[in-house]
Amino acid sequence: MNKNNIEIELMKTTIYKSFSPDVKRALLTKGKIKKFNKNQIVYNKGDICNSFDIVIDGILASYSLNAKENENVMFNFTPNTFMGGNLLFASKPIYPMSIYSQEDCTIYCLSKGEIEELISYKEFALFFIISISKNAQNLNKKIVKYTQNTLRDNIIEYLQELRVIQRSNKIILPISKKELAIVFGVQRQSLFRELKRMRDDGIIDYDNKTIVYNQ
């Protein structure tokens, strides 16, 4: 892919637009664009991390399989988020979970050597450090969620966030309940049992596509 086509893709991100002309020019001489179809494996658990990836468009998910071969989704990567930065310079840069595309995706990949060259720009070095910090913060939040919160706590927190975004107590679910169970790291039956208890307690009402949050 030539520079013009790479820039067309990168211009879709607020990250690229925020850089100075010098950093933009440097980026266009490095990296490569990769495209993935929906439900395509991007990285398998155990793969060596060879690049720092910026998500341009689409959604990717990292997941692990539990003892019953069910997926537990740990993280979602959306446009303007990053993958691999916390692994690339590790002594054992191995992906601990698989990553796949939940929809058609485009990512921009920078190798370890290219990152080392770009870090000579203070602006890019700061961006790279911040990206690693954000991923570490998200990991800490995920750990807290799974170790301290009950399933009901997680459902309520999720509904509260959507209520603010949608500005309505009648919340349209952006994903299926099966996918929601994966996000919470539980079996679908467990999610449905808790939703029924919450409805019996008067906290919610729901149908196939919406949940009315009464609190």
Coordinates of N, CA and C in Angstrom, one line a residue:
M1 N 0.8 -1.2 0.0 CA 0.0 0.0 0.0 C 0.9 1.2 0.0
N2 N 0.6 2.2 -0.9 CA 1.5 3.4 -1.0 C 1.2 4.4 0.1
K3 N 2.0 5.4 0.2 CA 1.8 6.4 1.2 C 0.5 7.1 1.2
N4 N 0.0 7.4 0.0 CA -1.3 8.1 -0.1 C -2.4 7.3 0.5
N5 N -2.4 6.0 0.2 CA -3.4 5.1 0.7 C -3.3 4.9 2.2
I6 N -2.1 4.8 2.7 CA -1.9 4.6 4.1 C -2.4 5.9 4.8
E7 N -2.1 7.1 4.3 CA -2.6 8.3 4.9 C -4.1 8.4 4.9
I8 N -4.7 7.9 3.8 CA -6.2 7.9 3.8 C -6.8 7.1 4.9
E9 N -6.1 5.9 5.2 CA -6.6 5.1 6.3 C -6.3 5.8 7.6
L10 N -5.1 6.3 7.8 CA -4.7 6.9 9.1 C -5.5 8.2 9.4
M11 N -6.0 8.9 8.4 CA -6.8 10.1 8.6 C -8.1 9.8 9.2
K12 N -8.5 8.5 9.3 CA -9.8 8.1 9.9 C -9.6 8.2 11.4
T13 N -8.4 8.3 11.9 CA -8.2 8.2 13.4 C -7.9 9.6 13.9
T14 N -8.4 9.9 15.1 CA -8.0 11.2 15.8 C -6.6 11.2 16.2
I15 N -6.0 10.0 16.4 CA -4.6 9.9 16.8 C -3.7 10.5 15.8
Y16 N -3.8 10.1 14.5 CA -3.0 10.6 13.5 C -3.2 12.1 13.3
K17 N -4.4 12.5 13.3 CA -4.7 13.9 13.1 C -4.1 14.8 14.2
S18 N -3.8 14.3 15.4 CA -3.3 15.1 16.5 C -1.8 15.2 16.4
F19 N -1.1 14.5 15.6 CA 0.4 14.5 15.5 C 0.8 15.8 14.7
S20 N 2.0 16.2 15.0 CA 2.6 17.3 14.2 C 3.0 16.8 12.8
P21 N 3.2 17.7 11.8 CA 3.6 17.3 10.5 C 4.8 16.4 10.4
D22 N 5.8 16.6 11.3 CA 7.0 15.8 11.3 C 6.7 14.4 11.7
V23 N 5.9 14.2 12.7 CA 5.6 12.8 13.1 C 4.7 12.1 12.1
K24 N 3.8 12.9 11.5 CA 3.0 12.3 10.4 C 3.8 11.8 9.3
R25 N 4.8 12.6 8.9 CA 5.7 12.2 7.8 C 6.5 10.9 8.1
A26 N 6.9 10.9 9.4 CA 7.7 9.7 9.8 C 6.8 8.5 9.8
L27 N 5.6 8.6 10.3 CA 4.7 7.5 10.3 C 4.4 6.9 8.9
L28 N 4.3 7.8 7.9 CA 4.0 7.3 6.6 C 5.2 6.6 5.9
T29 N 6.4 6.6 6.5 CA 7.5 5.9 6.0 C 7.6 4.5 6.7
K30 N 6.8 4.3 7.7 CA 6.9 3.1 8.5 C 5.5 2.4 8.6
G31 N 5.5 1.2 9.2 CA 4.2 0.6 9.4 C 3.6 0.0 8.2
K32 N 2.5 -0.7 8.5 CA 1.7 -1.3 7.4 C 0.3 -1.4 7.8
I33 N -0.6 -1.4 6.9 CA -2.0 -1.5 7.1 C -2.4 -3.0 6.9
K34 N -3.2 -3.5 7.9 CA -3.8 -4.9 7.8 C -5.3 -4.8 7.9
K35 N -5.9 -5.6 7.1 CA -7.4 -5.7 7.1 C -7.8 -7.1 7.5
F36 N -8.9 -7.2 8.2 CA -9.4 -8.5 8.7 C -10.9 -8.5 8.5
N37 N -11.4 -9.7 8.0 CA -12.9 -9.9 7.9 C -13.5 -10.2 9.2
K38 N -14.8 -10.1 9.3 CA -15.5 -10.4 10.5 C -15.2 -11.8 11.0
N39 N -15.0 -12.0 12.3 CA -14.8 -13.3 12.9 C -13.5 -14.0 12.5
Q40 N -12.5 -13.2 12.0 CA -11.2 -13.7 11.6 C -10.3 -13.6 12.8
I41 N -9.5 -14.6 13.1 CA -8.5 -14.6 14.1 C -7.3 -13.6 13.7
V42 N -7.0 -12.7 14.6 CA -5.9 -11.7 14.4 C -4.7 -12.2 15.0
Y43 N -4.8 -12.6 16.3 CA -3.7 -13.2 17.0 C -4.2 -14.4 17.8
N44 N -3.4 -15.5 17.8 CA -3.7 -16.6 18.6 C -3.0 -16.6 20.0
K45 N -3.6 -17.1 21.0 CA -2.9 -17.2 22.3 C -1.6 -17.9 22.1
G46 N -0.5 -17.4 22.6 CA 0.8 -17.9 22.4 C 1.6 -17.4 21.3
D47 N 1.0 -16.6 20.4 CA 1.7 -15.9 19.4 C 2.7 -14.9 19.9
I48 N 3.8 -14.7 19.2 CA 4.8 -13.6 19.6 C 4.2 -12.3 19.2
C49 N 4.3 -11.3 20.1 CA 3.9 -9.9 19.7 C 5.0 -9.3 19.0
N50 N 4.8 -8.9 17.7 CA 5.8 -8.3 16.9 C 5.5 -6.9 16.5
S51 N 4.4 -6.4 17.0 CA 4.0 -5.0 16.6 C 3.1 -4.3 17.6
F52 N 3.1 -3.0 17.5 CA 2.2 -2.2 18.2 C 1.1 -1.8 17.2
D53 N -0.1 -2.1 17.5 CA -1.2 -1.9 16.6 C -2.2 -0.9 17.0
I54 N -2.5 0.0 16.1 CA -3.6 1.0 16.3 C -4.8 0.6 15.5
V55 N -5.9 0.5 16.2 CA -7.2 0.2 15.5 C -7.7 1.4 14.8
I56 N -7.9 1.2 13.5 CA -8.4 2.3 12.6 C -9.9 2.2 12.6
D57 N -10.5 1.1 12.2 CA -11.9 0.9 12.3 C -12.3 -0.5 12.6
G58 N -13.5 -0.7 13.0 CA -14.0 -2.1 13.4 C -13.8 -2.3 14.9
I59 N -14.2 -3.5 15.4 CA -14.1 -3.9 16.8 C -13.4 -5.2 16.9
L60 N -12.4 -5.3 17.7 CA -11.8 -6.6 18.0 C -12.0 -7.0 19.5
A61 N -11.9 -8.3 19.8 CA -12.0 -8.7 21.1 C -10.9 -9.7 21.5
S62 N -10.4 -9.6 22.7 CA -9.5 -10.6 23.2 C -10.3 -11.6 24.1
Y63 N -10.0 -12.8 24.0 CA -10.8 -13.8 24.7 C -10.0 -15.0 25.2
S64 N -10.5 -15.7 26.2 CA -9.9 -16.9 26.6 C -11.0 -18.0 26.7
L65 N -10.6 -19.2 26.6 CA -11.6 -20.3 26.7 C -11.6 -20.9 28.1
N66 N -12.8 -21.1 28.8 CA -12.8 -21.7 30.1 C -12.8 -23.2 29.9
A67 N -12.9 -23.9 31.1 CA -12.8 -25.3 31.0 C -13.9 -26.0 30.2
K68 N -15.0 -25.3 30.0 CA -16.1 -25.8 29.2 C -16.1 -25.3 27.8
E69 N -14.9 -24.8 27.3 CA -14.7 -24.3 26.0 C -15.6 -23.2 25.6
N70 N -16.1 -22.4 26.6 CA -16.8 -21.2 26.3 C -15.9 -20.0 26.3
E71 N -16.2 -19.0 25.5 CA -15.4 -17.8 25.4 C -15.7 -16.8 26.6
N72 N -14.6 -16.3 27.2 CA -14.7 -15.2 28.1 C -14.0 -14.0 27.5
V73 N -14.8 -13.0 27.1 CA -14.2 -11.8 26.5 C -13.7 -10.9 27.6
M74 N -12.4 -10.6 27.4 CA -11.7 -9.8 28.5 C -11.7 -8.3 28.1
F75 N -11.4 -8.0 26.8 CA -11.2 -6.7 26.3 C -11.8 -6.5 24.9
N76 N -12.3 -5.3 24.7 CA -12.7 -5.0 23.3 C -11.8 -3.8 22.8
F77 N -11.4 -3.9 21.6 CA -10.6 -2.9 21.0 C -11.4 -2.2 19.9
T78 N -11.6 -0.9 20.1 CA -12.4 -0.1 19.2 C -11.5 0.9 18.5
P79 N -12.0 1.7 17.5 CA -11.2 2.7 16.8 C -10.5 3.6 17.8
N80 N -9.2 3.9 17.5 CA -8.3 4.8 18.3 C -7.9 4.1 19.6
T81 N -8.0 2.8 19.7 CA -7.4 2.1 20.8 C -6.2 1.3 20.3
F82 N -5.4 0.6 21.2 CA -4.1 0.1 20.8 C -4.0 -1.4 21.3
M83 N -3.2 -2.1 20.6 CA -2.9 -3.5 21.0 C -1.4 -3.7 20.9
G84 N -0.9 -4.5 21.9 CA 0.5 -4.9 21.9 C 1.5 -4.1 22.5
G85 N 1.2 -2.8 22.8 CA 2.2 -1.9 23.4 C 2.8 -2.4 24.7
N86 N 2.0 -3.0 25.5 CA 2.5 -3.5 26.8 C 3.3 -4.8 26.7
L87 N 3.2 -5.5 25.5 CA 3.9 -6.7 25.3 C 5.2 -6.6 24.5
L88 N 5.2 -5.6 23.6 CA 6.2 -5.5 22.6 C 7.7 -5.5 23.1
F89 N 7.9 -4.9 24.2 CA 9.2 -4.8 24.8 C 9.4 -5.7 26.0
A90 N 8.5 -6.6 26.3 CA 8.6 -7.5 27.4 C 9.6 -8.6 27.1
S91 N 10.1 -9.2 28.2 CA 11.1 -10.3 28.0 C 10.5 -11.5 27.3
K92 N 9.2 -11.7 27.5 CA 8.5 -12.8 26.9 C 7.2 -12.1 26.2
P93 N 7.4 -11.6 25.0 CA 6.3 -10.9 24.4 C 5.3 -11.8 23.7
I94 N 4.5 -12.5 24.6 CA 3.6 -13.5 24.1 C 2.2 -13.1 24.4
Y95 N 1.3 -13.2 23.4 CA -0.1 -12.9 23.6 C -0.7 -13.9 24.6
P96 N -1.3 -13.5 25.8 CA -1.9 -14.4 26.7 C -3.3 -14.8 26.4
M97 N -3.9 -14.1 25.4 CA -5.2 -14.5 24.9 C -5.3 -14.3 23.4
S98 N -6.3 -15.0 22.8 CA -6.5 -14.8 21.4 C -7.3 -13.5 21.1
I99 N -7.1 -13.0 19.9 CA -7.8 -11.7 19.5 C -8.5 -12.0 18.2
Y100 N -9.7 -11.7 18.1 CA -10.4 -11.9 16.8 C -11.2 -10.6 16.5
S101 N -11.6 -10.5 15.2 CA -12.4 -9.3 14.7 C -13.9 -9.6 14.9
Q102 N -14.6 -8.8 15.6 CA -16.0 -9.0 15.8 C -16.8 -8.4 14.6
E103 N -16.1 -7.6 13.8 CA -16.6 -7.1 12.5 C -15.4 -6.8 11.6
D104 N -15.6 -6.4 10.4 CA -14.5 -6.1 9.5 C -13.7 -5.0 10.2
C105 N -12.4 -5.2 10.1 CA -11.4 -4.3 10.9 C -10.2 -3.9 10.0
T106 N -9.7 -2.7 10.4 CA -8.5 -2.3 9.8 C -7.6 -1.8 10.9
I107 N -6.3 -2.3 10.9 CA -5.3 -1.9 11.9 C -4.0 -1.4 11.3
Y108 N -3.3 -0.5 12.0 CA -2.0 0.0 11.5 C -1.0 -0.6 12.4
C109 N 0.0 -1.4 11.9 CA 1.0 -2.1 12.7 C 2.4 -1.5 12.5
L110 N 3.0 -1.2 13.7 CA 4.3 -0.7 13.7 C 5.2 -1.7 14.4
S111 N 6.3 -2.1 13.8 CA 7.2 -3.1 14.4 C 8.0 -2.5 15.6
K112 N 8.6 -3.4 16.3 CA 9.4 -3.0 17.5 C 10.5 -2.0 17.0
G113 N 11.2 -2.3 15.9 CA 12.3 -1.5 15.4 C 11.7 -0.1 15.0
E114 N 10.5 -0.1 14.4 CA 9.9 1.2 13.9 C 9.5 2.0 15.1
I115 N 9.0 1.4 16.2 CA 8.7 2.1 17.4 C 10.0 2.7 18.0
E116 N 11.1 2.0 18.0 CA 12.3 2.5 18.6 C 12.8 3.7 17.8
E117 N 12.5 3.8 16.5 CA 12.9 4.9 15.7 C 12.0 6.1 16.0
L118 N 10.7 5.8 16.1 CA 9.7 6.9 16.3 C 9.8 7.5 17.7
I119 N 10.3 6.7 18.7 CA 10.4 7.3 20.0 C 11.4 8.4 20.1
S120 N 12.2 8.6 19.1 CA 13.1 9.7 19.1 C 12.4 11.0 19.0
Y121 N 11.1 11.0 18.5 CA 10.2 12.1 18.6 C 9.6 12.2 19.9
K122 N 9.8 13.2 20.7 CA 9.3 13.3 22.1 C 7.7 13.2 22.0
E123 N 7.1 13.8 21.0 CA 5.6 13.7 20.9 C 5.1 12.3 20.8
F124 N 5.8 11.5 20.0 CA 5.4 10.1 19.8 C 5.7 9.3 21.0
A125 N 6.9 9.5 21.6 CA 7.3 8.8 22.9 C 6.2 9.0 23.9
L126 N 5.7 10.2 24.1 CA 4.7 10.5 25.1 C 3.4 9.8 24.8
F127 N 3.0 9.8 23.5 CA 1.8 9.0 23.0 C 2.0 7.6 23.3
F128 N 3.1 7.0 23.1 CA 3.3 5.5 23.3 C 3.2 5.2 24.8
I129 N 3.8 6.0 25.6 CA 3.8 5.8 27.1 C 2.3 5.9 27.6
I130 N 1.6 6.9 27.1 CA 0.2 7.1 27.5 C -0.7 5.9 27.1
S131 N -0.4 5.4 25.9 CA -1.2 4.2 25.4 C -1.0 3.0 26.2
I132 N 0.3 2.8 26.7 CA 0.6 1.6 27.6 C -0.1 1.8 28.9
S133 N -0.1 3.1 29.4 CA -0.8 3.4 30.7 C -2.3 3.1 30.6
K134 N -2.9 3.5 29.5 CA -4.3 3.3 29.3 C -4.7 1.9 29.4
N135 N -3.9 1.1 28.7 CA -4.1 -0.4 28.6 C -4.0 -1.0 30.0
A136 N -3.0 -0.5 30.8 CA -2.7 -1.0 32.1 C -3.9 -0.7 33.0
Q137 N -4.4 0.6 32.9 CA -5.5 1.0 33.6 C -6.8 0.2 33.3
N138 N -7.0 -0.1 32.1 CA -8.2 -0.9 31.7 C -8.1 -2.3 32.3
L139 N -6.8 -2.8 32.3 CA -6.6 -4.2 32.9 C -7.0 -4.1 34.4
N140 N -6.5 -3.1 35.1 CA -6.8 -3.0 36.5 C -8.3 -2.9 36.7
K141 N -9.0 -2.1 35.9 CA -10.5 -2.0 36.0 C -11.2 -3.4 35.8
K142 N -10.7 -4.1 34.8 CA -11.2 -5.4 34.6 C -11.0 -6.4 35.7
I143 N -9.8 -6.3 36.3 CA -9.5 -7.2 37.5 C -10.5 -6.9 38.6
V144 N -10.6 -5.6 38.9 CA -11.5 -5.2 40.0 C -12.9 -5.6 39.7
K145 N -13.4 -5.5 38.5 CA -14.8 -5.9 38.1 C -15.0 -7.3 38.4
Y146 N -14.1 -8.2 38.0 CA -14.3 -9.6 38.2 C -14.0 -10.2 39.5
T147 N -13.2 -9.5 40.3 CA -12.9 -10.0 41.7 C -13.7 -9.4 42.8
Q148 N -14.3 -8.2 42.5 CA -15.0 -7.5 43.6 C -16.5 -7.4 43.3
N149 N -16.9 -7.2 42.1 CA -18.3 -7.0 41.8 C -19.1 -8.3 41.6
T150 N -20.4 -8.3 42.0 CA -21.2 -9.4 41.7 C -21.7 -9.3 40.3
L151 N -22.4 -10.3 39.8 CA -23.0 -10.2 38.4 C -24.0 -9.1 38.4
R152 N -24.8 -9.0 39.4 CA -25.8 -7.9 39.5 C -25.1 -6.5 39.5
D153 N -24.1 -6.4 40.2 CA -23.3 -5.1 40.2 C -22.9 -4.8 38.8
N154 N -22.3 -5.8 38.1 CA -21.8 -5.5 36.7 C -23.0 -5.2 35.7
I155 N -24.1 -5.8 35.9 CA -25.3 -5.5 35.0 C -25.7 -4.1 35.3
I156 N -25.9 -3.7 36.6 CA -26.3 -2.4 36.9 C -25.4 -1.3 36.4
E157 N -24.1 -1.6 36.6 CA -23.1 -0.6 36.1 C -23.2 -0.4 34.6
Y158 N -23.4 -1.5 33.9 CA -23.5 -1.5 32.4 C -24.8 -0.7 32.0
L159 N -25.9 -1.0 32.7 CA -27.1 -0.3 32.4 C -27.0 1.2 32.7
Q160 N -26.4 1.5 33.8 CA -26.2 3.0 34.1 C -25.4 3.7 33.1
E161 N -24.4 3.1 32.5 CA -23.6 3.7 31.5 C -24.4 3.9 30.2
L162 N -25.2 2.9 29.8 CA -26.0 3.0 28.6 C -27.1 4.0 28.8
R163 N -27.7 4.1 30.0 CA -28.7 5.1 30.3 C -28.2 6.5 30.0
V164 N -27.0 6.7 30.5 CA -26.4 8.1 30.3 C -26.2 8.3 28.8
I165 N -25.7 7.3 28.1 CA -25.4 7.5 26.6 C -26.7 7.7 25.8
Q166 N -27.7 6.8 26.1 CA -28.9 6.8 25.4 C -30.0 7.8 25.9
R167 N -29.7 8.4 27.1 CA -30.6 9.4 27.7 C -32.0 8.8 27.9
S168 N -32.1 7.6 28.3 CA -33.4 7.0 28.5 C -33.3 5.8 29.4
N169 N -34.4 5.6 30.2 CA -34.4 4.4 31.1 C -34.7 3.2 30.3
K170 N -35.3 3.3 29.1 CA -35.6 2.2 28.2 C -34.3 2.1 27.3
I171 N -33.5 1.1 27.6 CA -32.2 0.9 27.0 C -32.2 -0.1 25.9
I172 N -31.8 0.3 24.7 CA -31.7 -0.6 23.6 C -30.3 -1.3 23.7
L173 N -30.3 -2.6 23.8 CA -29.0 -3.3 23.9 C -28.3 -3.3 22.6
P174 N -27.0 -2.9 22.7 CA -26.2 -2.8 21.4 C -25.7 -4.2 21.0
I175 N -25.8 -5.2 21.9 CA -25.3 -6.5 21.6 C -26.4 -7.5 22.1
S176 N -26.3 -8.7 21.7 CA -27.2 -9.8 22.1 C -27.0 -10.2 23.6
K177 N -27.9 -10.8 24.2 CA -27.7 -11.2 25.6 C -26.6 -12.3 25.7
K178 N -26.5 -13.1 24.6 CA -25.4 -14.1 24.6 C -24.1 -13.4 24.6
E179 N -23.9 -12.4 23.8 CA -22.7 -11.6 23.8 C -22.5 -10.9 25.1
L180 N -23.6 -10.4 25.7 CA -23.4 -9.8 27.0 C -22.9 -10.7 28.1
A181 N -23.4 -11.9 28.0 CA -22.9 -12.9 29.0 C -21.4 -13.2 28.8
I182 N -20.9 -13.1 27.6 CA -19.5 -13.3 27.3 C -18.7 -12.1 27.9
V183 N -19.2 -10.9 27.7 CA -18.6 -9.7 28.2 C -18.4 -9.8 29.7
F184 N -19.5 -10.3 30.4 CA -19.4 -10.5 31.9 C -18.7 -11.7 32.4
G185 N -18.3 -12.6 31.4 CA -17.5 -13.7 31.8 C -18.3 -14.8 32.5
V186 N -19.7 -14.9 32.1 CA -20.5 -15.9 32.8 C -21.3 -16.7 31.7
Q187 N -21.9 -17.8 32.1 CA -22.7 -18.6 31.2 C -24.0 -17.8 30.9
R188 N -24.5 -18.0 29.7 CA -25.8 -17.4 29.3 C -26.9 -17.7 30.3
Q189 N -27.0 -18.9 30.8 CA -28.0 -19.3 31.7 C -27.9 -18.5 33.0
S190 N -26.7 -18.2 33.5 CA -26.4 -17.4 34.7 C -26.9 -16.0 34.5
L191 N -26.7 -15.4 33.3 CA -27.1 -14.1 33.0 C -28.6 -14.0 33.1
F192 N -29.3 -15.0 32.4 CA -30.8 -15.0 32.3 C -31.4 -15.2 33.7
R193 N -30.8 -16.0 34.6 CA -31.3 -16.2 35.9 C -31.2 -14.9 36.7
E194 N -30.1 -14.2 36.6 CA -29.9 -12.9 37.3 C -30.9 -11.8 36.8
L195 N -31.1 -11.8 35.5 CA -32.0 -10.8 34.9 C -33.4 -11.1 35.4
K196 N -33.8 -12.4 35.5 CA -35.1 -12.7 36.0 C -35.3 -12.3 37.5
R197 N -34.2 -12.5 38.3 CA -34.3 -12.1 39.7 C -34.4 -10.6 39.8
M198 N -33.7 -9.9 38.9 CA -33.8 -8.4 39.0 C -35.1 -7.9 38.5
R199 N -35.8 -8.6 37.6 CA -37.1 -8.3 37.2 C -38.1 -8.6 38.4
D200 N -37.9 -9.7 39.0 CA -38.8 -10.0 40.2 C -38.6 -9.0 41.3
D201 N -37.4 -8.5 41.4 CA -37.2 -7.5 42.5 C -37.6 -6.1 42.1
G202 N -38.1 -5.9 40.8 CA -38.6 -4.6 40.4 C -37.5 -3.7 39.9
I203 N -36.3 -4.2 39.7 CA -35.2 -3.3 39.3 C -35.2 -3.1 37.8
I204 N -35.6 -4.1 37.0 CA -35.7 -4.0 35.6 C -36.9 -4.6 35.0
D205 N -37.2 -4.3 33.8 CA -38.1 -5.1 33.0 C -37.4 -5.3 31.6
Y206 N -37.7 -6.3 30.9 CA -37.0 -6.5 29.6 C -37.7 -7.3 28.6
D207 N -37.3 -7.2 27.3 CA -37.7 -8.1 26.3 C -36.5 -8.5 25.5
N208 N -36.7 -8.9 24.3 CA -35.5 -9.4 23.5 C -34.4 -8.4 23.3
K209 N -34.8 -7.1 23.0 CA -33.8 -6.1 22.6 C -33.7 -4.9 23.5
T210 N -34.6 -4.8 24.5 CA -34.5 -3.7 25.4 C -34.6 -4.1 26.9
I211 N -34.0 -3.2 27.7 CA -34.1 -3.4 29.2 C -34.6 -2.0 29.7
V212 N -35.6 -2.1 30.5 CA -36.1 -0.8 31.2 C -35.5 -0.9 32.6
Y213 N -34.7 0.1 32.9 CA -34.0 0.2 34.2 C -34.8 1.2 35.1
N214 N -35.3 0.6 36.2 CA -36.3 1.3 37.0 C -35.7 2.1 38.2
Q215 N -34.4 2.0 38.3 CA -33.8 2.6 39.5 C -33.4 4.1 39.3

